[in-house]
XYZ file of C-alpha atoms in Angstrom:
176
model
C -12.436 -21.038 9.644
C -10.068 -18.205 10.501
C -9.194 -16.237 7.376
C -6.446 -13.709 7.809
C -6.821 -10.320 6.209
C -3.235 -9.080 6.218
C -2.633 -5.419 6.825
C 0.142 -4.020 4.640
C 1.769 -0.613 4.899
C 4.235 0.453 2.206
C 6.648 3.341 2.482
C 9.211 4.267 -0.149
C 11.973 6.717 0.525
C 14.930 6.942 2.872
C 12.997 7.510 6.118
C 9.814 5.908 7.410
C 7.883 8.633 9.254
C 7.814 7.945 12.996
C 3.999 8.033 13.096
C 4.007 4.786 11.115
C 4.879 2.992 14.360
C 1.816 4.620 15.959
C -0.386 3.484 13.074
C 0.851 -0.096 13.473
C 0.418 0.048 17.247
C -3.135 1.341 16.843
C -3.960 -1.389 14.310
C -2.674 -3.975 16.786
C -5.189 -2.835 19.432
C -7.923 -4.317 17.221
C -6.082 -6.902 15.115
C -4.148 -10.050 15.847
C -3.640 -10.971 12.175
C -0.538 -10.397 10.098
C 0.834 -6.879 9.728
C 3.524 -6.089 7.180
C 5.643 -2.995 6.737
C 7.321 -2.853 3.342
C 10.061 -0.239 3.131
C 13.685 0.267 2.193
C 16.036 -1.616 4.531
C 17.761 1.532 5.761
C 14.403 3.160 6.479
C 13.250 0.105 8.434
C 16.428 0.225 10.542
C 15.758 3.874 11.330
C 12.219 3.232 12.586
C 11.669 2.543 16.259
C 9.155 -0.291 16.094
C 8.289 -2.292 19.204
C 8.995 -5.982 18.548
C 5.903 -6.830 20.597
C 3.782 -5.516 17.735
C 4.914 -8.519 15.693
C 5.001 -6.549 12.458
C 6.833 -8.291 9.664
C 9.253 -5.868 8.053
C 9.962 -6.580 4.403
C 12.840 -4.775 2.720
C 11.973 -3.448 -0.728
C 15.425 -4.514 -1.882
C 14.557 -8.138 -1.081
C 11.565 -7.950 -3.438
C 13.714 -6.868 -6.363
C 12.632 -4.508 -9.119
C 9.721 -5.903 -11.102
C 9.240 -5.230 -14.810
C 6.358 -2.900 -13.897
C 8.522 -0.984 -11.459
C 11.278 -0.615 -14.049
C 8.697 0.599 -16.572
C 7.265 3.073 -14.053
C 10.714 4.484 -13.380
C 11.406 4.721 -17.106
C 8.225 6.567 -18.120
C 7.266 8.562 -15.028
C 7.659 12.295 -15.339
C 6.448 13.056 -11.833
C 8.095 15.911 -10.005
C 10.736 14.194 -7.877
C 11.715 17.473 -6.219
C 8.289 18.112 -4.651
C 8.426 16.959 -1.020
C 11.412 14.709 -1.765
C 9.586 12.642 -4.369
C 6.185 12.424 -2.643
C 4.083 11.774 -5.764
C 6.593 9.352 -7.217
C 6.828 7.310 -4.022
C 3.105 7.324 -3.252
C 2.331 6.104 -6.768
C 5.172 3.592 -7.057
C 4.111 2.015 -3.739
C 1.224 0.260 -5.482
C 3.661 -1.526 -7.765
C 5.714 -2.508 -4.709
C 2.523 -3.633 -2.947
C 1.704 -5.879 -5.917
C 5.229 -7.309 -5.860
C 5.022 -7.962 -2.097
C 1.585 -9.587 -2.391
C 2.877 -11.846 -5.145
C 6.109 -12.853 -3.417
C 4.528 -13.283 0.024
C 1.451 -15.084 -1.388
C -0.931 -12.610 0.238
C -4.654 -12.430 -0.490
C -7.500 -10.355 0.915
C -5.091 -7.540 1.624
C -5.924 -4.327 3.436
C -3.510 -1.516 2.674
C -3.460 1.662 4.717
C -1.307 4.716 4.395
C 1.166 5.195 7.231
C -0.776 8.093 8.740
C -4.082 6.209 9.002
C -5.314 5.002 12.360
C -7.291 1.759 12.084
C -10.077 1.306 14.629
C -11.533 -1.939 13.310
C -10.906 -5.649 13.507
C -10.085 -6.879 10.012
C -11.309 -10.352 11.006
C -14.776 -8.765 11.194
C -14.463 -6.074 8.513
C -12.544 -8.192 5.985
C -15.305 -10.709 5.195
C -17.718 -7.810 4.587
C -15.258 -6.214 2.174
C -14.713 -9.573 0.514
C -18.462 -10.117 0.115
C -19.221 -6.614 -1.185
C -16.174 -6.086 -3.418
C -14.953 -8.951 -5.547
C -11.623 -7.354 -6.439
C -10.924 -3.954 -4.945
C -12.413 -1.396 -2.572
C -11.276 2.180 -2.022
C -12.309 5.349 -0.260
C -13.756 7.975 -2.590
C -14.380 11.571 -1.560
C -15.939 12.368 -4.960
C -17.312 10.150 -7.750
C -14.127 10.784 -9.735
C -11.491 10.863 -6.995
C -10.066 8.166 -4.746
C -8.232 8.862 -1.527
C -6.112 5.700 -1.181
C -5.917 5.901 2.603
C -7.664 2.547 3.063
C -7.779 -0.043 0.297
C -8.909 -3.655 0.028
C -7.540 -5.980 -2.654
C -8.708 -9.564 -3.071
C -5.410 -10.647 -4.638
C -2.149 -9.584 -6.201
C -3.976 -9.734 -9.553
C -6.459 -7.097 -8.386
C -3.546 -4.853 -7.390
C -2.126 -5.626 -10.837
C -5.259 -4.217 -12.473
C -4.613 -0.954 -10.624
C -0.912 -0.854 -11.467
C -1.666 -1.626 -15.130
C -4.074 1.335 -15.121
C -1.448 3.575 -13.519
C 1.211 2.555 -16.047
C -1.145 3.023 -19.021
C -2.009 6.526 -17.853
C 1.569 7.522 -17.126
C 2.714 6.099 -20.482
C -0.024 7.992 -22.351
C 1.116 11.256 -20.728
C 4.709 10.394 -21.663
C 3.851 10.141 -25.381
C 3.960 13.394 -27.288
């Protein structure tokens, strides 16, 4: 039975970096399964993405603003001036990823950052991740620090556990 392990890249902000197209192209060398790019519609239009890569572009605007995303925007005190909102966008993307997984009915999702080159077939790697990690797998460079360059989520609910954690922590910092 062929089980797809969709690859999902999320970029928030007005411009998708051009190397995102290279990351998708590289992933396609090893993967025939679904690839999604979730970004703002204007940013998608500005990206030169070869149609032969068969990446499904999903406009953030089409997903709508979830309750979690509205809450994040309400309570976040992240520095929006630093690198044009870098920390805000890279954190909020997980909420958008959850929304996309829910609306697109995705499961067994692999999420990479747009500057990560994937040199593996998810049809081979995915079942190993699924077997070893019931909900979520991440790259750690220290016992207390995750580098979310490559993530595996079994479902939208497992992404939801992460976004709930993020919101709880941001809300607790917001309280004085």
